[in-house]
Every structure is written in C-alpha cells, then in structure tokens.
Short mmCIF file of N, CA and C in Angstrom, two decimals:
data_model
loop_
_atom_site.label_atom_id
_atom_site.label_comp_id
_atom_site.label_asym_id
_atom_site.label_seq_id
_atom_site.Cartn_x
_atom_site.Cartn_y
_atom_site.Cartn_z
N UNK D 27 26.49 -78.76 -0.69
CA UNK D 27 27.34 -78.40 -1.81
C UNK D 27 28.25 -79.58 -2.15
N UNK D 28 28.31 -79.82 -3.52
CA UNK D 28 29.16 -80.87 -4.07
C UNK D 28 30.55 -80.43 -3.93
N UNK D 29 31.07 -81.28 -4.49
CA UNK D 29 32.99 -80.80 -4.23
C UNK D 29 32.91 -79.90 -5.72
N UNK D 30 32.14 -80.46 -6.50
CA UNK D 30 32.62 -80.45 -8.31
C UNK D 30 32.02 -78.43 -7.93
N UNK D 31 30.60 -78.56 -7.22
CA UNK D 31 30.39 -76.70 -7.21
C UNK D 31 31.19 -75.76 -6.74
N UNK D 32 31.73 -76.64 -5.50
CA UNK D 32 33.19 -75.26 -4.75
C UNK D 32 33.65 -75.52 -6.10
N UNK D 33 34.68 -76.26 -6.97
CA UNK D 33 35.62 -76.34 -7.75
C UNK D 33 35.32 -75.14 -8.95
N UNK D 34 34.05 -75.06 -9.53
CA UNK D 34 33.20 -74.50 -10.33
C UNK D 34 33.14 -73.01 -9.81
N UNK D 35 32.68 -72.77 -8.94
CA UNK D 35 32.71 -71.33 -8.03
C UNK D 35 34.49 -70.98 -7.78
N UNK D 36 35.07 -71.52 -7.48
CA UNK D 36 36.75 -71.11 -7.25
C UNK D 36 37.20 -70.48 -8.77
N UNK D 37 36.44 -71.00 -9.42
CA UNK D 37 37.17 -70.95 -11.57
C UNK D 37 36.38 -69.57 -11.86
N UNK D 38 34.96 -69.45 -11.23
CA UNK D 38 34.23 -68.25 -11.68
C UNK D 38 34.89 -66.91 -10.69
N UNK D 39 35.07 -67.52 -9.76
CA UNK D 39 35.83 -66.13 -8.49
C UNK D 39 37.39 -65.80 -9.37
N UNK D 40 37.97 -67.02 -9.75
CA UNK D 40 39.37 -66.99 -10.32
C UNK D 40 39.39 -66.23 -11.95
N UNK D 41 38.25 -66.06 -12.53
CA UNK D 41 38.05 -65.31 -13.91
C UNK D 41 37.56 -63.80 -13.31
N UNK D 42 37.22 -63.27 -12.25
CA UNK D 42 36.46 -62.29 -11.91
C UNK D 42 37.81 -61.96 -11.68
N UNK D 43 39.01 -62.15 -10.66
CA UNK D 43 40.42 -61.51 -10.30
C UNK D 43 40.98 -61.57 -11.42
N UNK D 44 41.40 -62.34 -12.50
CA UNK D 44 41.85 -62.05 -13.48
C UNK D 44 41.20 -61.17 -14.57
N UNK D 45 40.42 -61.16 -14.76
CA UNK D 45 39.65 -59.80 -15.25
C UNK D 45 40.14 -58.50 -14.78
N UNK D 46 40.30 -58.03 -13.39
CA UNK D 46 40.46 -57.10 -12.73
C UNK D 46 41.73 -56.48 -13.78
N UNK D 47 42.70 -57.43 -13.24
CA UNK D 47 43.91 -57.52 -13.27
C UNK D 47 44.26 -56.97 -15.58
N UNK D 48 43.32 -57.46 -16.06
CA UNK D 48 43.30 -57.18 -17.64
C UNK D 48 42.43 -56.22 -18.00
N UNK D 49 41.81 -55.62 -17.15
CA UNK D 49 41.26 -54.08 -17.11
C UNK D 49 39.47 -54.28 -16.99
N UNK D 50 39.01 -55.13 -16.56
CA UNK D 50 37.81 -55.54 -16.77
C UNK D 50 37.38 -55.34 -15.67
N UNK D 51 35.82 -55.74 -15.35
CA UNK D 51 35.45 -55.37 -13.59
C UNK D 51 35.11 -56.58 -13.04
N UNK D 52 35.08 -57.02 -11.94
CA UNK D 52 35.50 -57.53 -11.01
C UNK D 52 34.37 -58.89 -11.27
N UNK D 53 33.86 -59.32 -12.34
CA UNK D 53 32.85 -60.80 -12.15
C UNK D 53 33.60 -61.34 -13.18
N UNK D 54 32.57 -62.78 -12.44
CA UNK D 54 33.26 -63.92 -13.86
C UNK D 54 31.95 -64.53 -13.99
N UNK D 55 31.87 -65.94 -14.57
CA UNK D 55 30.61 -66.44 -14.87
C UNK D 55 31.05 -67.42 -15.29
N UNK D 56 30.44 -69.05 -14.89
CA UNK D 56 30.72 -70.02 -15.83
C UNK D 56 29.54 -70.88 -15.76
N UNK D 57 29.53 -71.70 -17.12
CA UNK D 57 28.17 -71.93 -17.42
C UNK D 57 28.57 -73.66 -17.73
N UNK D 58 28.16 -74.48 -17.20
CA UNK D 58 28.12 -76.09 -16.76
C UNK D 58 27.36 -76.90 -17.43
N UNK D 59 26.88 -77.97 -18.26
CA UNK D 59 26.12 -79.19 -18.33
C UNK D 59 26.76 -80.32 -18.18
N UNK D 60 26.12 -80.80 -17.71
CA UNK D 60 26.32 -82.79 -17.23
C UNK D 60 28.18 -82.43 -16.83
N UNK D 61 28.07 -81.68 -16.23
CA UNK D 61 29.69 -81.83 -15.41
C UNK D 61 30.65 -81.04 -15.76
N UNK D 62 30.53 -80.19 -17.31
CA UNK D 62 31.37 -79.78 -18.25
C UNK D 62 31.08 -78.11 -18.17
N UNK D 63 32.38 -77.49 -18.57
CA UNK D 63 31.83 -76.04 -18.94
C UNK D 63 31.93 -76.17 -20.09
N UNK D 64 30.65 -75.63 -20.07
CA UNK D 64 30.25 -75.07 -22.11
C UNK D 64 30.62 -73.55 -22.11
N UNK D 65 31.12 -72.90 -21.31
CA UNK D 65 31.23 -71.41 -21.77
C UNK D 65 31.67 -70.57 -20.53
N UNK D 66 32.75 -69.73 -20.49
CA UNK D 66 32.51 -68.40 -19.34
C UNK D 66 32.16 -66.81 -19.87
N UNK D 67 32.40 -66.50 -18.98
CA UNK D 67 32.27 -65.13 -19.27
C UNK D 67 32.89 -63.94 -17.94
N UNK D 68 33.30 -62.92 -18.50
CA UNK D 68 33.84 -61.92 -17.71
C UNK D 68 33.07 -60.31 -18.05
N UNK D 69 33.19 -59.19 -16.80
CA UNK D 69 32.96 -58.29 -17.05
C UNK D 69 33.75 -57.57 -17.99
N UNK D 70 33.23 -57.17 -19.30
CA UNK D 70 33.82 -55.76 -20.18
C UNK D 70 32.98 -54.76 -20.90
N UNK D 71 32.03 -54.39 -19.66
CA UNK D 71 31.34 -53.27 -20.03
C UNK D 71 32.55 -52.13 -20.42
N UNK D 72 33.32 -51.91 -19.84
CA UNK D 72 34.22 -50.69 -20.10
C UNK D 72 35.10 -50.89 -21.43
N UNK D 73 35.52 -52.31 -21.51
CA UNK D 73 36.35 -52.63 -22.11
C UNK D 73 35.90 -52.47 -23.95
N UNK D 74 34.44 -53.04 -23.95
CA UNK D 74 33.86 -53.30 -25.20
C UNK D 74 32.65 -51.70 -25.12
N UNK D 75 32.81 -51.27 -24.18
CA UNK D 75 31.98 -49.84 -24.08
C UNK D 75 30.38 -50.27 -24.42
N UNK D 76 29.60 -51.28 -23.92
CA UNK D 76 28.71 -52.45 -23.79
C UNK D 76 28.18 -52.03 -22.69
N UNK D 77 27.22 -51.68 -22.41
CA UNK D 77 26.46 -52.04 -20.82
C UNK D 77 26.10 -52.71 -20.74
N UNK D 78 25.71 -53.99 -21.71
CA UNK D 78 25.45 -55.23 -21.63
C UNK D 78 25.81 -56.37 -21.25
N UNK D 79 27.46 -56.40 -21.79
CA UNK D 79 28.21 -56.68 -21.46
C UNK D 79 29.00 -57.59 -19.69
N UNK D 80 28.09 -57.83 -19.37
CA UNK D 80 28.59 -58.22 -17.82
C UNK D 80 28.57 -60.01 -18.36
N UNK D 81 29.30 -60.41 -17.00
CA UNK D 81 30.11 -62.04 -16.89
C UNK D 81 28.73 -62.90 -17.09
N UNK D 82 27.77 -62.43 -16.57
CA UNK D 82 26.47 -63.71 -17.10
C UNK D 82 26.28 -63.68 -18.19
N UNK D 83 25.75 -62.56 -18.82
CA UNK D 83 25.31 -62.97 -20.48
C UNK D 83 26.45 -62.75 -21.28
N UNK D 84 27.57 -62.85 -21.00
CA UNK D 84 28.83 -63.20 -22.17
C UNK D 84 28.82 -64.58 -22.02
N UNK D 85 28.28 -65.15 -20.75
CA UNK D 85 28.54 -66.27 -20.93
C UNK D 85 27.04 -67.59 -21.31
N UNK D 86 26.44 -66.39 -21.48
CA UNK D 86 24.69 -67.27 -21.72
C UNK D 86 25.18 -66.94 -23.21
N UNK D 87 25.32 -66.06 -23.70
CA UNK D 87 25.72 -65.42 -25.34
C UNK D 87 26.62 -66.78 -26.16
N UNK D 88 27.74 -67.08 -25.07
CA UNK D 88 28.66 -67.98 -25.50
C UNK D 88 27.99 -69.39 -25.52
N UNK D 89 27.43 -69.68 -24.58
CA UNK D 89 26.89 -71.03 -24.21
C UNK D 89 25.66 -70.81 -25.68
N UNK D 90 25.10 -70.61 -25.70
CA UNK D 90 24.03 -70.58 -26.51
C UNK D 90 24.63 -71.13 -28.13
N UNK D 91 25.87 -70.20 -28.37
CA UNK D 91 26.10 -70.25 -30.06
C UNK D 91 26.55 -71.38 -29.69
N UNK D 92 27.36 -72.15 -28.46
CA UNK D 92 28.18 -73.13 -28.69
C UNK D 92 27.29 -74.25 -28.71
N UNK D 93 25.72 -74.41 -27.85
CA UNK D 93 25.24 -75.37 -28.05
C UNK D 93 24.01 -75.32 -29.37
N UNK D 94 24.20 -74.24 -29.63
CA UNK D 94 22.85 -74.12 -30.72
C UNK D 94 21.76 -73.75 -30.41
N UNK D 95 21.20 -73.00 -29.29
CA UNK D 95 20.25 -73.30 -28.71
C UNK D 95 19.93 -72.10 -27.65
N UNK D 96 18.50 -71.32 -27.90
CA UNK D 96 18.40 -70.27 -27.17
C UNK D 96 18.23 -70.74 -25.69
N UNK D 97 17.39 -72.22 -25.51
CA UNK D 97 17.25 -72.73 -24.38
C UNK D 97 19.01 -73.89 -23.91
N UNK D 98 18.83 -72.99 -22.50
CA UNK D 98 19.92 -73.61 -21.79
C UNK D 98 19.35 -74.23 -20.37
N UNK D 99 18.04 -75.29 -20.84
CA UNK D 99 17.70 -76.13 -19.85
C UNK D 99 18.92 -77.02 -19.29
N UNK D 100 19.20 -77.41 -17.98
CA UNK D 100 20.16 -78.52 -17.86
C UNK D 100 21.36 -78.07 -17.54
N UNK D 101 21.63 -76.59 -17.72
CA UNK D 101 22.60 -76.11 -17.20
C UNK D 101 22.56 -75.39 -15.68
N UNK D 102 23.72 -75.37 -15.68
CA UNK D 102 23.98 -74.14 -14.02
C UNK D 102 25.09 -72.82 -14.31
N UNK D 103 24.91 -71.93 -13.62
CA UNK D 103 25.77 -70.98 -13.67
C UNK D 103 26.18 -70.36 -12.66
N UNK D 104 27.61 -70.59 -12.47
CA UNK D 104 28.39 -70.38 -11.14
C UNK D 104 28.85 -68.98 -11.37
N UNK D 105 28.44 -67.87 -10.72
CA UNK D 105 28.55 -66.65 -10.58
C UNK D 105 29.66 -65.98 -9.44
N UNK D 106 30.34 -64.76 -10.08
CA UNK D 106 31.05 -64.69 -9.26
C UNK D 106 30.35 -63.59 -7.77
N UNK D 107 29.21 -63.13 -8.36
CA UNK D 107 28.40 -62.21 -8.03
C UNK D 107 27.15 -62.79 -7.90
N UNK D 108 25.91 -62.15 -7.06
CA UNK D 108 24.68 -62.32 -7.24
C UNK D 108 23.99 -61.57 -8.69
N UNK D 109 23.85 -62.30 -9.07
CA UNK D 109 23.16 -61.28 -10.55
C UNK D 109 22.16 -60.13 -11.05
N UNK D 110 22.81 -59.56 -11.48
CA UNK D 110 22.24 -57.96 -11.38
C UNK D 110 20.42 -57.96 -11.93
N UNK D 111 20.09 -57.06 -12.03
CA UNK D 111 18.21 -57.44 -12.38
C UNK D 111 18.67 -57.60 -14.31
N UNK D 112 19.22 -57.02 -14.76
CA UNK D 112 19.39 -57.53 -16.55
C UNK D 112 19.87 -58.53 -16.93
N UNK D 113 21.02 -59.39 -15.64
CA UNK D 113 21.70 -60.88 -15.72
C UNK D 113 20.55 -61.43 -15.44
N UNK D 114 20.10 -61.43 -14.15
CA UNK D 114 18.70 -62.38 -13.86
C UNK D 114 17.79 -62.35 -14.89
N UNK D 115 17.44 -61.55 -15.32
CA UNK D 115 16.38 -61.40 -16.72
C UNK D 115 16.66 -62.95 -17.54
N UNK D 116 17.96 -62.56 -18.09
CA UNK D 116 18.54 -63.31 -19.13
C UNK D 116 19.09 -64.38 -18.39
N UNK D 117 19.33 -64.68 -17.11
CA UNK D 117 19.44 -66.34 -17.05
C UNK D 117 17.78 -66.65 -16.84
N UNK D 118 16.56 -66.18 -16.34
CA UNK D 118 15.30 -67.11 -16.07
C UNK D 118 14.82 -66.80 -18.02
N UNK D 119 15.53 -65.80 -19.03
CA UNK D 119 15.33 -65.94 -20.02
C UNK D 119 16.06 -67.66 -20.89
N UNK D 120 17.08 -67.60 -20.51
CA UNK D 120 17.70 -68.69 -20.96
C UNK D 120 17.18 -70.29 -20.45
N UNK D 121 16.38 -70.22 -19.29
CA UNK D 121 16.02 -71.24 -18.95
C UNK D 121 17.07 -71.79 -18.08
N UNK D 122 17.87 -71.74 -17.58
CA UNK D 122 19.42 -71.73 -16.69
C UNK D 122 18.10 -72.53 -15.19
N UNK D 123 18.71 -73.81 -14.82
CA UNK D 123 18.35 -74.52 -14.03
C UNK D 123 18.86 -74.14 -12.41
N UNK D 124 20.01 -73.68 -12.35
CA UNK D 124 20.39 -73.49 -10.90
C UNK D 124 21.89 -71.96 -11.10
N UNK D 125 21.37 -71.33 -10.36
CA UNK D 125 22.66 -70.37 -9.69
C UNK D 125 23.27 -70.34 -8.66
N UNK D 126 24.62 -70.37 -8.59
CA UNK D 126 25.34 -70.14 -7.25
C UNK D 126 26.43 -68.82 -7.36
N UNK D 127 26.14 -68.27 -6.57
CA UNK D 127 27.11 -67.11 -6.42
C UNK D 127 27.75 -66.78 -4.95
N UNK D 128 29.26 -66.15 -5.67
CA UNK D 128 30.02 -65.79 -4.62
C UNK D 128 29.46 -64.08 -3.34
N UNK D 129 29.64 -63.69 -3.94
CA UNK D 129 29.55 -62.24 -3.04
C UNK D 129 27.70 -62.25 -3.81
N UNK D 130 27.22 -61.29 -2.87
CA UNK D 130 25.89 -61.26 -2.90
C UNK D 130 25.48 -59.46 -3.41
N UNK D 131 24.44 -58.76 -3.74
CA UNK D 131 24.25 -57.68 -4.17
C UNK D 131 25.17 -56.39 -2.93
N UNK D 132 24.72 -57.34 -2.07
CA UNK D 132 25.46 -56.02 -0.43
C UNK D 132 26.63 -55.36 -0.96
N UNK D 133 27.62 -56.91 -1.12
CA UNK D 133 28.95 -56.53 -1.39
C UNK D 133 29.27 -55.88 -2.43
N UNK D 134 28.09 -55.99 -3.35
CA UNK D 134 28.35 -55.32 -4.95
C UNK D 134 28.43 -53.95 -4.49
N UNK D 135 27.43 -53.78 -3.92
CA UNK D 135 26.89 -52.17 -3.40
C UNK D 135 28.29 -51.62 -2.49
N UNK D 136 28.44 -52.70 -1.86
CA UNK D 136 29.79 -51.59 -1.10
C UNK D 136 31.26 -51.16 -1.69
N UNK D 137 31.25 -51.87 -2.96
CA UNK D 137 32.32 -50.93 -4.08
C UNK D 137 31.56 -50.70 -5.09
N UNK D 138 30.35 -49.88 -5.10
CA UNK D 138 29.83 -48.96 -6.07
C UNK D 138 29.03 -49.53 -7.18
N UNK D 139 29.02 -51.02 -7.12
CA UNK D 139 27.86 -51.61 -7.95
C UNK D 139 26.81 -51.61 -7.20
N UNK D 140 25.66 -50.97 -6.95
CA UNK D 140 24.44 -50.50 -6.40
C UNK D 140 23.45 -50.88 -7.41
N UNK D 141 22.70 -51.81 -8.01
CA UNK D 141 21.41 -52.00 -8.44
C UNK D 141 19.91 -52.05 -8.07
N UNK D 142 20.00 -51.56 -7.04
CA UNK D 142 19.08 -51.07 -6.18
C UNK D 142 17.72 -50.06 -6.89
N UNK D 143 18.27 -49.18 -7.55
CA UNK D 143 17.86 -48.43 -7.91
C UNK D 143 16.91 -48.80 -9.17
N UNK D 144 17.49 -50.25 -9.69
CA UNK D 144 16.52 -50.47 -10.98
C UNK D 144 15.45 -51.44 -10.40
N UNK D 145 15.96 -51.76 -9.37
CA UNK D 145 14.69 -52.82 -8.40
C UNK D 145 13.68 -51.91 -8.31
N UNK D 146 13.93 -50.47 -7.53
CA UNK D 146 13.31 -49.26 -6.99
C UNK D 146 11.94 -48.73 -8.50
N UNK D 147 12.93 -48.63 -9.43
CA UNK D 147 12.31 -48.05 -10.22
C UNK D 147 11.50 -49.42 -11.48
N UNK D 148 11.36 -50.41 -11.32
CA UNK D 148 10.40 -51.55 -11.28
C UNK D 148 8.94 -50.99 -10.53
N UNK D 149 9.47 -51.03 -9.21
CA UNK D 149 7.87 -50.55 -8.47
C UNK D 149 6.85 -49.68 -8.92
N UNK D 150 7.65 -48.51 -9.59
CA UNK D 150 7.18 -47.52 -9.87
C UNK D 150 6.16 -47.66 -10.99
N UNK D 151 5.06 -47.19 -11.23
CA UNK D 151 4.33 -46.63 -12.06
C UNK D 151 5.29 -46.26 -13.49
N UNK D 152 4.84 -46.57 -15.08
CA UNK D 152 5.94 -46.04 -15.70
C UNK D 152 5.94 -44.30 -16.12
N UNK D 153 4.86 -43.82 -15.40
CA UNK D 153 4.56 -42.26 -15.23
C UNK D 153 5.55 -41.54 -14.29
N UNK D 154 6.44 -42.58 -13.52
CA UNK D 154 6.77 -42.11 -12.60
C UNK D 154 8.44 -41.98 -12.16
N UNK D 155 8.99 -42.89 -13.64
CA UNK D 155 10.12 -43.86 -13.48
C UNK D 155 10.95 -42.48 -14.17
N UNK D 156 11.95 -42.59 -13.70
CA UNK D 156 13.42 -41.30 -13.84
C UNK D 156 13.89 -41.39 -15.80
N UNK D 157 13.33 -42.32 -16.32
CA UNK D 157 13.55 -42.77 -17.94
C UNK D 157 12.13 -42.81 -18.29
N UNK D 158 12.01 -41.37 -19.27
CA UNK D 158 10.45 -41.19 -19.91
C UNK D 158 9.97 -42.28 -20.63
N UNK D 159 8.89 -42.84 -20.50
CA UNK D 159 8.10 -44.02 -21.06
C UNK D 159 7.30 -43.47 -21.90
N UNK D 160 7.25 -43.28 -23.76
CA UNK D 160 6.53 -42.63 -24.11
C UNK D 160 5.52 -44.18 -24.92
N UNK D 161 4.17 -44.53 -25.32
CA UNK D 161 4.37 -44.99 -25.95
C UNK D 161 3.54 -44.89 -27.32
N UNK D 162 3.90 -45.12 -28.04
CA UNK D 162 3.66 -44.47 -29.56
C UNK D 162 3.51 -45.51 -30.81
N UNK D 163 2.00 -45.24 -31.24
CA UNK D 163 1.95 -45.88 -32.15
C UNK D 163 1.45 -47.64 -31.82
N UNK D 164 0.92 -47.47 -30.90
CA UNK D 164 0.19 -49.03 -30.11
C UNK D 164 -0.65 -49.74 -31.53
N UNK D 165 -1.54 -48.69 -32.14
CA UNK D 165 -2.37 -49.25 -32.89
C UNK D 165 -1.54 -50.63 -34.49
N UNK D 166 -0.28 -49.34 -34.87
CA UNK D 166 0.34 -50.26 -35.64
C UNK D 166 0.83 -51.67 -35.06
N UNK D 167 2.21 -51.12 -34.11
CA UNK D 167 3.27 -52.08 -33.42
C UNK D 167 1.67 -53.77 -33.04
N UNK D 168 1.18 -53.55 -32.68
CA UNK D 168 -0.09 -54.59 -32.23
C UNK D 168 -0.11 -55.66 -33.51
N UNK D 169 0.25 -55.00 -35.06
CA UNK D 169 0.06 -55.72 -35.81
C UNK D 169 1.14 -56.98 -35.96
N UNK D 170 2.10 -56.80 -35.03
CA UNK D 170 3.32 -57.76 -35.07
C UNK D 170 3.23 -58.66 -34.44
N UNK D 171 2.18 -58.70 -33.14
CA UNK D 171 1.73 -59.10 -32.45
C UNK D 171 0.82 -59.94 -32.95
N UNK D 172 -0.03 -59.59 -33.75
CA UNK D 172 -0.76 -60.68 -34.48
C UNK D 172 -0.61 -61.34 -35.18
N UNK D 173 0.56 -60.58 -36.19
CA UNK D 173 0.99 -62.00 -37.05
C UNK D 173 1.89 -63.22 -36.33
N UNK D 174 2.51 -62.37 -35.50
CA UNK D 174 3.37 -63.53 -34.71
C UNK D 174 1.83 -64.97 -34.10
N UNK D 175 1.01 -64.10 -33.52
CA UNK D 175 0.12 -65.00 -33.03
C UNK D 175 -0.59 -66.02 -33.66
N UNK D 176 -0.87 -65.49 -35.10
CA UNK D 176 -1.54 -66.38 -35.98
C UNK D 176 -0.94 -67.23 -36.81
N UNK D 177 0.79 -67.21 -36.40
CA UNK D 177 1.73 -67.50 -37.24
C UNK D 177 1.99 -68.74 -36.86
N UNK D 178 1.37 -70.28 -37.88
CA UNK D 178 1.44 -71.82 -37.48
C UNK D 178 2.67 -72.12 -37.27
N UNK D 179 3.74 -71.80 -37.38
CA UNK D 179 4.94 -72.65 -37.77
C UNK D 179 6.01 -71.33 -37.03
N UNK D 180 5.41 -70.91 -36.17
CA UNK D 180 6.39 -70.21 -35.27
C UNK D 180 7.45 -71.00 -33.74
N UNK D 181 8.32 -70.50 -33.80
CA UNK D 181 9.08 -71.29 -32.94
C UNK D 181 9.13 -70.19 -31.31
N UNK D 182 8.23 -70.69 -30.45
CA UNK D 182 8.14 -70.61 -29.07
C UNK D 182 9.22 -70.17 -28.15
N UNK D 183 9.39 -69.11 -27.30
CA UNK D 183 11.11 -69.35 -26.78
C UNK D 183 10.23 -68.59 -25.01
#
C-alpha cells in the first residue's frame, strides 16, 4: 500500500462518518485518476428515497458527468465498504481499474447491511427467485436487439 491509498481510504472512511452524522448511512466513496479525486460519493438511499443511491455509484454518476465519459478506465475507487452486488455491477460496468475498501461485507452484515441474500438469489433458477420473473413479449423486445446489432455507427460501452 502506497502512503497516497491510506490517505485516499482515511477521506472515504472520513465521508462515510460524516454522512452518519447528516442523516445518511454509514459509506463514502472516492473516485481517483493520475493522483486526483474526480468525484465522491456518500450513502442517501433514505435521504433521496433512492435505493440506488449508495456511496459507489453517486460517485461513478459524478465521476462520469465530470469526465465525460461512461468509461472510467484509469481510475480507482477507495471504498468505505466492500461493495454491495449493484455497486460491483456498476464499478466492473464503469470499467474502474482497482478497489480498496475499508470494512468488508461481514461487518456490513453485522449492523444490518446483509447482501447475502441477492448473492443467494443469483444462484437460483429465475423460476425460483422470491421476485417473479415474467417474461413477455420476447418476439417484439428482440427487435431492439437487432437494430442495435445492425446499427454501423453505434457506440460500444
């Protein structure tokens, strides 16, 4: 570990307690290139009534408009948390080069952030999963699919 990552991890642990403290839940997130933060982010699922809302993708959301750019090759993101399965989505979506995090899923789980359950229900069959999977209308929706495919001058992400 570099000096500059403790420094980076202390700022993302230090936005997760101040959050607390302004009614928010307990993560932070900060997002780095070539040495610099381009962006943080904090939990306000409650705050913005968002389940989306958590400290990684406020701060992939932020980083993105600020650099222009859906891809955030070249960056890192210092977590105050291990990242939940919808943060992880959206940082290996963003292209995000390296993660470091403070407290790990355990600790999430032992004050009531438990994501366990969406790992659990991944495994599952979607016949089988606790959220009905209906799906409807394959024959049309397919057609979007094709134009996207046959579409020369489409931009890749």
């Amino acid at each position: 570990m570099k000096e500059f990552d403790r420094k980076f991890m202390l700022d993302a642990i230090q936005l997760s307690k101040q959050n607390i403290n302004e009614g928010g839940g307990p993560f932070g997130a900060i997002i780095v290139k070539e040495g610099q933060i381009i962006a943080t982010g904090v939990n306000r699922v409650t705050n913005e009534n968002d389940p989306t809302a958590h400290a990684e993708v406020k701060a992939i959301r932020e980083a993105c408009n600020k650099l222009k750019t859906f891809d955030l090759s070249g960056c890192t993101i210092y977590t105050s948390c291990e990242p939940c399965p919808m943060c992880l989505g959206a940082i290996y979506w963003a292209h995000i080069d390296k993660v470091f995090y403070g407290n790990n899923k355990s600790d999430a789980r032992n004050i009531g952030f438990d994501d366990s359950f969406i790992y659990d229900e991944l495994e599952l069959p979607i016949n089988k999963r606790k959220v009905e999977f209906i799906q409807l209308l394959p024959e049309e929706a397919i057609k979007a699919f094709q134009q996207w495919n046959s579409k020369e001058d489409k931009v890749e992400y």
